[in-house]
Short mmCIF file of C-alpha atoms and ligand atoms in Angstrom, two decimals:
data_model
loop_
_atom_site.label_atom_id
_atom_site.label_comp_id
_atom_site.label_asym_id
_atom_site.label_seq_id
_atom_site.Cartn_x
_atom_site.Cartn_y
_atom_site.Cartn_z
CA UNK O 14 0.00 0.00 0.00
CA UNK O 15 1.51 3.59 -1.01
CA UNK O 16 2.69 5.62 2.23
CA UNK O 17 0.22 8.68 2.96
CA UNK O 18 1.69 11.35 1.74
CA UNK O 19 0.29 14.28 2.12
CA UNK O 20 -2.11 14.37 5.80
CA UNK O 21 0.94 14.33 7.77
CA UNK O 22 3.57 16.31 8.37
CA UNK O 23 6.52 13.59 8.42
CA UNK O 24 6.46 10.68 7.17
CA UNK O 25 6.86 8.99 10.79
CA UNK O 26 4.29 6.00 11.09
CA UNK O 27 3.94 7.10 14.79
CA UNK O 28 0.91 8.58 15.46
CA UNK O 29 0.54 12.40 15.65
CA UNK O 30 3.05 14.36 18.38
CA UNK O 31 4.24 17.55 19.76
CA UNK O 32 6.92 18.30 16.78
CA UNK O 33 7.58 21.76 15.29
CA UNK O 34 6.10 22.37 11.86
CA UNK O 35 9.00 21.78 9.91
CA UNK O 36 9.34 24.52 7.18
CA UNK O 37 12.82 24.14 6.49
CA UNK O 38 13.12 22.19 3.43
CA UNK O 39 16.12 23.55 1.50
CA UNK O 40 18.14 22.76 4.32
CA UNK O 41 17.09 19.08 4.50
CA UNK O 42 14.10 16.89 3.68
CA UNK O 43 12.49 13.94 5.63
CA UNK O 44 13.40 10.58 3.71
CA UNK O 45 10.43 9.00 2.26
CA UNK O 46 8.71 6.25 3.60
CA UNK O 47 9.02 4.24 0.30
CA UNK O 48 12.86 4.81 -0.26
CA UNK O 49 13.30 3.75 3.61
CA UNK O 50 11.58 0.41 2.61
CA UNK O 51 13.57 0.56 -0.58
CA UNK O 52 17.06 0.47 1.36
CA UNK O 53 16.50 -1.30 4.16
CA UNK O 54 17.38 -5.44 2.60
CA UNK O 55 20.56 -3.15 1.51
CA UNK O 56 21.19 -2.35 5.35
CA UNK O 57 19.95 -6.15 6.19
CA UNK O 58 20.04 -9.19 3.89
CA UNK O 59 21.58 -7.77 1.21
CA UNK O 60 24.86 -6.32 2.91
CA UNK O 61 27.72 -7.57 0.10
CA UNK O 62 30.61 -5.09 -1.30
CA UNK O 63 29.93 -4.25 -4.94
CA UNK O 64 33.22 -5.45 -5.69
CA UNK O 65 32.87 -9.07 -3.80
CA UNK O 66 33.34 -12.28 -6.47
CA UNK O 67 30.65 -13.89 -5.13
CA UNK O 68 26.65 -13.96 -5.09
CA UNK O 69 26.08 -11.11 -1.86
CA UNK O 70 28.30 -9.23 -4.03
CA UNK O 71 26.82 -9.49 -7.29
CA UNK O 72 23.25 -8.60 -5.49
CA UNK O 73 24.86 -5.30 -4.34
CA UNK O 74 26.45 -4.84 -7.36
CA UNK O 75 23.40 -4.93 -9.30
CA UNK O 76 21.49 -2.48 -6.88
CA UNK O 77 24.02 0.19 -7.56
CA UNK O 78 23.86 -0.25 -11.27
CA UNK O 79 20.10 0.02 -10.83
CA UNK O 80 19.97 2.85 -8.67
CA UNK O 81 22.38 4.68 -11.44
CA UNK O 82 19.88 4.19 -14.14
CA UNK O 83 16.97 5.27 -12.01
CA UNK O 84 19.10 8.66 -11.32
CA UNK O 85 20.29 9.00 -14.83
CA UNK O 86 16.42 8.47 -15.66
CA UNK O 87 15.66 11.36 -13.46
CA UNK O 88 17.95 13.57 -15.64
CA UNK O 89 18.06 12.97 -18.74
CA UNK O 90 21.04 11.24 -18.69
CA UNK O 91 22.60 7.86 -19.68
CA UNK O 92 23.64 5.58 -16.26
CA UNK O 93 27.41 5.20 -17.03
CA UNK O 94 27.61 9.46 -17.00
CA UNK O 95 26.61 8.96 -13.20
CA UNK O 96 29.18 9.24 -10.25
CA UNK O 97 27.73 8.43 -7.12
CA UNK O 98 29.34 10.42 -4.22
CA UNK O 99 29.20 10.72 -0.55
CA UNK O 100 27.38 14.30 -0.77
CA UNK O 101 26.71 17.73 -2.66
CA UNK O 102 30.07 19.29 -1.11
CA UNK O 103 32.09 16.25 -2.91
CA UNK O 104 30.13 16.40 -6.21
CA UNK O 105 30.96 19.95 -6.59
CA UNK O 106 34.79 19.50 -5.61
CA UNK O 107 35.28 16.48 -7.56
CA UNK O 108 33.21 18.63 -10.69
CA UNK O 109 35.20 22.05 -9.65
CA UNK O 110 38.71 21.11 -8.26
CA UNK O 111 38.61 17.81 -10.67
CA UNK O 112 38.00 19.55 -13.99
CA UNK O 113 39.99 22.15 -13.52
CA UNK O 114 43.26 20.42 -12.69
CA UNK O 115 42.18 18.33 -15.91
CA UNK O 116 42.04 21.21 -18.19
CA UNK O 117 44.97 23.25 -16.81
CA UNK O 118 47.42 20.35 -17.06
CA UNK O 119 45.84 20.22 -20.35
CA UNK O 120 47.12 23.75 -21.37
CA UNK O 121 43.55 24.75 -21.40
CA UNK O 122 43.52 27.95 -19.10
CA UNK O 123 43.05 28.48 -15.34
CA UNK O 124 39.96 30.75 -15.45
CA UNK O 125 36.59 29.91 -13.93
CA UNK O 126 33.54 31.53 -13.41
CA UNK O 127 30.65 31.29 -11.03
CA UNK O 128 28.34 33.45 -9.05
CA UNK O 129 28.51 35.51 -6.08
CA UNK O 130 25.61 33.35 -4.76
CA UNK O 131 26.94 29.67 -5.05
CA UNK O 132 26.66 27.61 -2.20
CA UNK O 133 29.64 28.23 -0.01
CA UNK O 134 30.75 24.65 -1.04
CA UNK O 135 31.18 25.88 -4.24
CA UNK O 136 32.95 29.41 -2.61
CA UNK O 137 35.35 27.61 -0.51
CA UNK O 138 36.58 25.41 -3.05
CA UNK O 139 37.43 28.20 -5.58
CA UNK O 140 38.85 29.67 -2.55
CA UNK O 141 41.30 26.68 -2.83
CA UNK O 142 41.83 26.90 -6.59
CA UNK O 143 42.51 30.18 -6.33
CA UNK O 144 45.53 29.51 -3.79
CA UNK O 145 46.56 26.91 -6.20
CA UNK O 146 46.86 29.41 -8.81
CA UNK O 147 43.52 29.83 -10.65
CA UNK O 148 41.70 32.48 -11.00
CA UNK O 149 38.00 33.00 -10.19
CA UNK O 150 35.30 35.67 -11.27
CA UNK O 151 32.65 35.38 -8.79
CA UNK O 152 29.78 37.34 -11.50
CA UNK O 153 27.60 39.69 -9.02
CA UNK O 154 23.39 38.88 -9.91
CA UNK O 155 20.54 41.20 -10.41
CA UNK O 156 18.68 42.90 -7.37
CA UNK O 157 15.89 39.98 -8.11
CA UNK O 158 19.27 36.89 -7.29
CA UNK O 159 19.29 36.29 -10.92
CA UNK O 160 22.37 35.97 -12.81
CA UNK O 161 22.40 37.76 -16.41
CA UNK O 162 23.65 35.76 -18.93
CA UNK O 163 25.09 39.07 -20.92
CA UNK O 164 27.02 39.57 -17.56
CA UNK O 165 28.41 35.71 -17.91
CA UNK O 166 29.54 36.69 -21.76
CA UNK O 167 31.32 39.75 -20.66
CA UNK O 168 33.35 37.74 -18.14
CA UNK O 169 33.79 34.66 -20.51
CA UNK O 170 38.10 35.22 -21.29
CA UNK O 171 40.05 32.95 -23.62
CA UNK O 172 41.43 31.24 -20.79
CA UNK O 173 38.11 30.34 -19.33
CA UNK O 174 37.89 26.86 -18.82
CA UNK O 175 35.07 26.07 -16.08
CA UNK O 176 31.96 28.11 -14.68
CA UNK O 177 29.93 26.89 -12.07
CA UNK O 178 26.10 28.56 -11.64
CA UNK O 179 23.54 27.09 -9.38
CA UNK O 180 20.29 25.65 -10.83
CA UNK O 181 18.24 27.04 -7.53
CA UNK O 182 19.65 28.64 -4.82
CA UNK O 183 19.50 27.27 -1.59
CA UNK O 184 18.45 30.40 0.60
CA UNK O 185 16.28 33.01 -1.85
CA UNK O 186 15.14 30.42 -4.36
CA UNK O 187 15.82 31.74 -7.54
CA UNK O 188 16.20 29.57 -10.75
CA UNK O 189 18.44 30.47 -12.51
CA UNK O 190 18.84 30.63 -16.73
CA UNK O 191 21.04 27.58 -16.81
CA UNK O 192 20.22 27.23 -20.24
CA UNK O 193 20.75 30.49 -21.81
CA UNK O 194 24.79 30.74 -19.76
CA UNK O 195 24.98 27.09 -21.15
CA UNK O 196 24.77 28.21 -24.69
CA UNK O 197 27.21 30.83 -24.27
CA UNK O 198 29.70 29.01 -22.17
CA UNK O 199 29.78 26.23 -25.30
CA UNK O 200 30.20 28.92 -27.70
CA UNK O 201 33.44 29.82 -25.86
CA UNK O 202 34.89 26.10 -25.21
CA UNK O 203 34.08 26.52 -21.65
CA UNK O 204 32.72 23.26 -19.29
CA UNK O 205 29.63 24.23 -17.74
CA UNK O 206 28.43 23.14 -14.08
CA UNK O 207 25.62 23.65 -12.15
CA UNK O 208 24.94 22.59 -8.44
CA UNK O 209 21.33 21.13 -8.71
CA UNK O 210 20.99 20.25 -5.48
CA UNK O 211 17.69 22.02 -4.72
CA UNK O 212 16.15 21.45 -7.87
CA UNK O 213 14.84 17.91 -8.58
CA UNK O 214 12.00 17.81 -5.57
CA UNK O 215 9.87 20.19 -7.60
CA UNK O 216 11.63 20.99 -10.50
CA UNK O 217 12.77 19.85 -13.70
CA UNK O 218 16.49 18.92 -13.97
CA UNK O 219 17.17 17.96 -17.36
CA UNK O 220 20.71 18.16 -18.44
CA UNK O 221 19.83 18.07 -22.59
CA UNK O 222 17.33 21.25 -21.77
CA UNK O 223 19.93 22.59 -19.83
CA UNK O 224 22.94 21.74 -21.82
CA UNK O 225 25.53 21.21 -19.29
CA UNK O 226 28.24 19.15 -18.89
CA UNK O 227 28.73 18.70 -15.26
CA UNK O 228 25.55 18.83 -12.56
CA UNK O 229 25.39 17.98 -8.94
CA UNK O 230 22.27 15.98 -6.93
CA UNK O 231 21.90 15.57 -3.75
CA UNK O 232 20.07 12.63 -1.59
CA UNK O 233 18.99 14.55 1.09
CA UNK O 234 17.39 17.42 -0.28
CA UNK O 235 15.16 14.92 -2.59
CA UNK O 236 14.26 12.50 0.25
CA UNK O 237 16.59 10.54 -0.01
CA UNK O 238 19.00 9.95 3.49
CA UNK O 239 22.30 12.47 3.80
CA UNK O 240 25.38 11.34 2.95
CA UNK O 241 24.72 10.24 -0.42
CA UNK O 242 24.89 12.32 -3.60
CA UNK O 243 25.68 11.98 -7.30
CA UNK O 244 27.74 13.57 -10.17
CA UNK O 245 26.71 13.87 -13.70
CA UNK O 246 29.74 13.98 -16.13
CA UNK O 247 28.55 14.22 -20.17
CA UNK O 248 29.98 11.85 -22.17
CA UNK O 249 33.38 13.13 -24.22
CA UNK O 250 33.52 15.69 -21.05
CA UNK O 251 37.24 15.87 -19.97
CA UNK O 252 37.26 13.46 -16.98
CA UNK O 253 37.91 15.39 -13.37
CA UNK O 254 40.84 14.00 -11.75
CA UNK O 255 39.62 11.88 -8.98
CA UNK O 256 40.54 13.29 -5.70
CA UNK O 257 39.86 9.84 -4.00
CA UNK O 258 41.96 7.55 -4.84
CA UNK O 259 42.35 3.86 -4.01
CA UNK O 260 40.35 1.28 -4.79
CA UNK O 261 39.26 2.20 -8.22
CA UNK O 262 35.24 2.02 -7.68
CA UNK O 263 33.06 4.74 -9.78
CA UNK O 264 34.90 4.18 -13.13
CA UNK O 265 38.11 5.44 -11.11
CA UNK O 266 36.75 8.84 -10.28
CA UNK O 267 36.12 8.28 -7.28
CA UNK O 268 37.35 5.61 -5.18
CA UNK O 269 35.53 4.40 -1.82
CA UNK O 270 33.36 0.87 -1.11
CA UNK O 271 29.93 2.09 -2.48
CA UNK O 272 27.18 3.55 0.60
CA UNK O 273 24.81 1.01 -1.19
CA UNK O 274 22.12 1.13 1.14
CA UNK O 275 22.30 5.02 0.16
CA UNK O 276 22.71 4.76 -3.13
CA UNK O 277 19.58 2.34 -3.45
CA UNK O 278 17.80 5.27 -1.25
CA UNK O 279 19.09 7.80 -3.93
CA UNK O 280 17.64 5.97 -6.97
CA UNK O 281 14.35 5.28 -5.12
CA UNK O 282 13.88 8.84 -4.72
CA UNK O 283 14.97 9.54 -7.81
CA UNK O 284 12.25 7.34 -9.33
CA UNK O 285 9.87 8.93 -6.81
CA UNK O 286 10.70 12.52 -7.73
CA UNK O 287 10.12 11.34 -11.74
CA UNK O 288 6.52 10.66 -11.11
CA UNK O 289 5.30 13.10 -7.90
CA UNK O 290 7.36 16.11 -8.93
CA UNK O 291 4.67 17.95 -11.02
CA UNK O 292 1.72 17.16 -8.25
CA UNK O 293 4.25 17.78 -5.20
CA UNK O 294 5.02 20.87 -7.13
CA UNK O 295 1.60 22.09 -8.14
CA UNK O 296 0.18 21.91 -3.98
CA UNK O 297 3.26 23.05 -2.43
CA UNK O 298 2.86 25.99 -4.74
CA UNK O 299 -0.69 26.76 -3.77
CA UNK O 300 1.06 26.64 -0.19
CA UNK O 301 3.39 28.58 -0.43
CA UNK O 302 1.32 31.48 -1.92
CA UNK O 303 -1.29 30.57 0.58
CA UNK O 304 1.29 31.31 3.42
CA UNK O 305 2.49 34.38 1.72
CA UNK O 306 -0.68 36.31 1.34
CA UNK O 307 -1.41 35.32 4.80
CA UNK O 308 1.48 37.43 5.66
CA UNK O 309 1.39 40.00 3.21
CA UNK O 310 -2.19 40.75 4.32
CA UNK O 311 -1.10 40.98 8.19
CA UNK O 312 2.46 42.23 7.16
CA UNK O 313 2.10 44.88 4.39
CA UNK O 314 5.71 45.78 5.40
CA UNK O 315 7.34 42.34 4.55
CA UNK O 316 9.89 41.93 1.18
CA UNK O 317 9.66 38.78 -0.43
CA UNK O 318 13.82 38.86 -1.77
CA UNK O 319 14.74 37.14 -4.65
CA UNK O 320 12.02 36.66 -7.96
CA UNK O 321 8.77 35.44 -7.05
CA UNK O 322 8.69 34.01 -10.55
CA UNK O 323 11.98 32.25 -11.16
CA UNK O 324 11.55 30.60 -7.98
CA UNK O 325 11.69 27.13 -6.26
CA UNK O 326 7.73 26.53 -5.67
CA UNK O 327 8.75 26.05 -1.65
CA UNK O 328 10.82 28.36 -0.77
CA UNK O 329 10.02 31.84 0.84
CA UNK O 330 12.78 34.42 2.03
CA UNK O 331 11.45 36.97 3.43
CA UNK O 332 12.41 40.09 5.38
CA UNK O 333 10.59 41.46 8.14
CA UNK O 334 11.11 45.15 9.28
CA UNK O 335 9.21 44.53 12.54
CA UNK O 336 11.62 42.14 13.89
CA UNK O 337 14.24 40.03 13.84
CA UNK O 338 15.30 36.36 13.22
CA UNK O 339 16.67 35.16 16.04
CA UNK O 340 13.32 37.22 17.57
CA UNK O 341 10.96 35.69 16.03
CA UNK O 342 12.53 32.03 15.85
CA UNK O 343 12.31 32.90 20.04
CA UNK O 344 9.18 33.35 19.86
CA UNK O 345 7.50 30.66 17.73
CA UNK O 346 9.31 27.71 18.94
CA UNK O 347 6.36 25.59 17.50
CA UNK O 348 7.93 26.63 13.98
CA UNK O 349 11.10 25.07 12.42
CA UNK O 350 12.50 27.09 9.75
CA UNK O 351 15.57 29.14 9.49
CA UNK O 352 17.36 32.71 9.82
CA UNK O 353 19.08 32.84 6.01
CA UNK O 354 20.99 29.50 5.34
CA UNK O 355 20.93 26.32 7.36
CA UNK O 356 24.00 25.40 5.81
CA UNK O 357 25.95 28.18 8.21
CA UNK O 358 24.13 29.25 11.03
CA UNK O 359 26.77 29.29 13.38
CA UNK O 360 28.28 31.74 11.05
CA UNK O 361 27.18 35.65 12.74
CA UNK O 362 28.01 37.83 8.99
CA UNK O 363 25.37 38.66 7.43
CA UNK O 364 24.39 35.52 4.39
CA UNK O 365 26.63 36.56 1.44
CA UNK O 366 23.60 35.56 -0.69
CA UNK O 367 21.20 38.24 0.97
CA UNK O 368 24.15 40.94 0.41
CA UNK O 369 24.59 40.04 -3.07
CA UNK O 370 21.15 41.07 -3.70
CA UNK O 371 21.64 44.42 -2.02
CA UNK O 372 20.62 43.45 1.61
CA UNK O 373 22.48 45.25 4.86
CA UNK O 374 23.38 43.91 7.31
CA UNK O 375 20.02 44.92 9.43
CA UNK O 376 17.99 43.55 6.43
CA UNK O 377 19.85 40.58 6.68
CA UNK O 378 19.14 39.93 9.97
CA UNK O 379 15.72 40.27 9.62
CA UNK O 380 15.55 37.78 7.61
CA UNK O 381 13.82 34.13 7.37
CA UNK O 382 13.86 31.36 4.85
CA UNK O 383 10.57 29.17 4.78
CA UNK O 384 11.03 25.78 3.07
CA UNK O 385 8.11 23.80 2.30
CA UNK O 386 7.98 20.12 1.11
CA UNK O 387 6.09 16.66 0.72
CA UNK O 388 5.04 16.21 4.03
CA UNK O 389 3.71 20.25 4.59
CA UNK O 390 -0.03 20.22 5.15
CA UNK O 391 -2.73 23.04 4.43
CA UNK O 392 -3.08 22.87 8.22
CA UNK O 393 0.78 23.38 8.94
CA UNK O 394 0.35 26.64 6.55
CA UNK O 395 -2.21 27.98 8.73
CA UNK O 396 -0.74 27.21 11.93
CA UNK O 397 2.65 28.62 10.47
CA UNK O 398 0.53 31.51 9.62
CA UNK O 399 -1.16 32.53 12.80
CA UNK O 400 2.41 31.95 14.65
CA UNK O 401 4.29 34.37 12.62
CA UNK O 402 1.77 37.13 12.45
CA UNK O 403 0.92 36.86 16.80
CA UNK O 404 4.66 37.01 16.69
CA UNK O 405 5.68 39.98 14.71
CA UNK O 406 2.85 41.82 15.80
CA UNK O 407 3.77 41.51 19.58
C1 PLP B 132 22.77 24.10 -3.30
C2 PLP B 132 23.52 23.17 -2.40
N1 PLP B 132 24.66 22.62 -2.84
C3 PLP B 132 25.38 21.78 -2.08
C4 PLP B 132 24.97 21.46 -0.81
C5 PLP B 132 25.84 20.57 0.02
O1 PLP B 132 25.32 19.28 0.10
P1 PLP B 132 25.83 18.30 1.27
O2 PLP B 132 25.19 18.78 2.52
O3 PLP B 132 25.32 16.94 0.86
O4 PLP B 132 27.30 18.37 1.30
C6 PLP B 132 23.78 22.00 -0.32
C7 PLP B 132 23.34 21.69 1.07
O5 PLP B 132 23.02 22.55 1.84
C8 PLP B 132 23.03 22.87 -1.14
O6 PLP B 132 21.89 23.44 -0.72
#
């Protein structure tokens, strides 16, 4: 019988409980019931090594090669252009640091472009090219966290060899026109990543529509478990040089004994997201503007930063003049969702993101990111609703 999947909030068979409302999906998503029951004769039964001689091995083996074409199916792409990977932050440094050694000791250049709004994954490991010699233009985006192609073109060089744009971002939302920098970046010679991370829950990720050769998913932000992730590499795409070595799995990209339980979780989700992204989509889009008219209607003050229309269907950021983050995460305690990006919290400067769009510092920190998902009901919007407005209006 299919797992309920959308008149609870997680997808917990215990009965109902005391739990924040958890609006916080671009930092992480609940793993679905069915990829739970999909993995677990991989964390049982079925426990061989991939690389084993011998029947528990072949059984494993043949999970992961399943898994790969239920992830390349998800994408567009063909199973033997899929790396599997430990998480997004490895995908992108095997796809960043990787290529570009490749195409420098090819005599290719030592440019690379991305965005002043990558994932600071991406930011800290140009950080490190750039100590090993390369050099980076990080390409500022419009007011609206858009990127504009003509602004990519102007800061293509001869030497380019790499650029790395987002799909979605991971605190504002935006989309952005991976297709359109594509185009150009081919035009030039130059290998073209994006981090799609945030994308395949409720959008489409397909890498012929948007014509690039390198793109990173992630398990956990597609219901799948963390710790499990996935490179795309196009075929005829210089290889990245591995940077783990050993043991030769994953074609010799990337060596390690395969997270198959993970991996198995990965495809399932992948399969999942084929079929439920468009209705998933649809109803967490009527959320989402449900919530934000809600709050626009009590809040006439609020900003809604970043485009409403190239925009993950779940995600809100939105400032609040009234008060700040930290204040009003105090103050609704029943609420889980997050003061700019999940991914560094602990971190007191204002997001880089939020300044890149023209923020302050005082904006920024009045600031919230609202993530819904699956498992977000019309009730949690309400509730979610009346918290934030008793709470700003205090
Ligand atoms: C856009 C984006 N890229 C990469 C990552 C990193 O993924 P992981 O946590 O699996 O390293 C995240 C996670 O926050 C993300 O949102």
């Amino acid at each position: 019988m299919p797992h309920p999947v959308t008149n609870q909030r997680t997808p917990s068979a215990a009965p109902p409980d005391d739990r924040p409302v958890y609006l916080d999906y671009q930092a992480t998503t609940p793993i679905d019931p069915r990829v739970i029951d999909a993995m677990l004769p991989y964390l049982t039964t079925h426990f061989g090594n991939p690389s084993s001689d011998h029947a528990y091995g072949a059984k494993a083996k043949a999970a992961v090669e399943s898994a790969r074409s239920q992830v390349a199916g998800l994408i567009g792409a063909q199973p033997h252009e899929i790396v599997f990977t430990a998480s997004g932050t490895e995908s992108n440094h095997l796809a960043l640091t990787g290529t570009a050694h490749t195409l420098r000791s090819s005599g290719c250049g030592h440019h690379i472009i991305i965005s002043a709004i990558e994932h600071p994954t991406t930011q800290a490991t140009c950080d490190q090219l750039e100590h090993d010699g390369f050099e980076i233009t990080r390409l500022p985006v419009r007011p609206d966290g858009l990127v504009d192609p003509e602004v990519f073109a102007e800061a293509a060089r001869p030497d380019t060899v790499l650029a790395s744009i987002m799909l979605a971002n991971n605190e504002i939302g935006t989309i952005q026109p991976i297709s359109a920098i594509s185009r150009i970046a081919h035009e030039r010679g130059i290998v073209m990543h994006t981090d799609a991370a945030q994308g395949p829950a409720t959008i489409p990720v397909d890498v012929e529509a948007l014509g690039v050769d390198l793109l990173t998913l992630v398990g956990h932000k597609m219901y799948a478990p963390k710790g499990v992730a996935a490179l795309y590499i196009r075929d005829g795409c210089p290889a990245p040089q591995p940077q783990l070595v050993g043991g030769g799995q994953e074609r010799g990209l990337r060596a390690s004994t395969e997270n198959v339980a993970g991996i198995v979780g990965l495809g399932a989700a992948a399969n999942i997201a084929r079929t439920a992204q468009p209705s998933d989509s649809a109803r967490i889009l009527s959320f989402r503007d449900r919530l934000l008219d809600r709050l626009t209607t009590a809040l006439p003050e609020l900003i809604v930063n970043g485009s409403l229309t190239h925009r993950l269907p779940g995600n809100l950021s939105l400032t609040i003049p009234t008060v700040t983050a930290s204040e009003l995460m105090s103050r609704t305690p029943a609420l889980a969702f997050s003061a700019g990006s999940a991914c560094h919290t602990a971190d007191p400067a204002p997001s880089p993101v939020l300044v890149a769009i023209g923020l302050d510092g005082d904006k920024a920190a009045r600031t919230v990111r609202l993530g819904i998902g699956r498992y977000t009901t019309i009730s949690d919007i309400a509730n979610a609703a009346d918290r934030m407005i008793a709470a700003t209006q205090r």
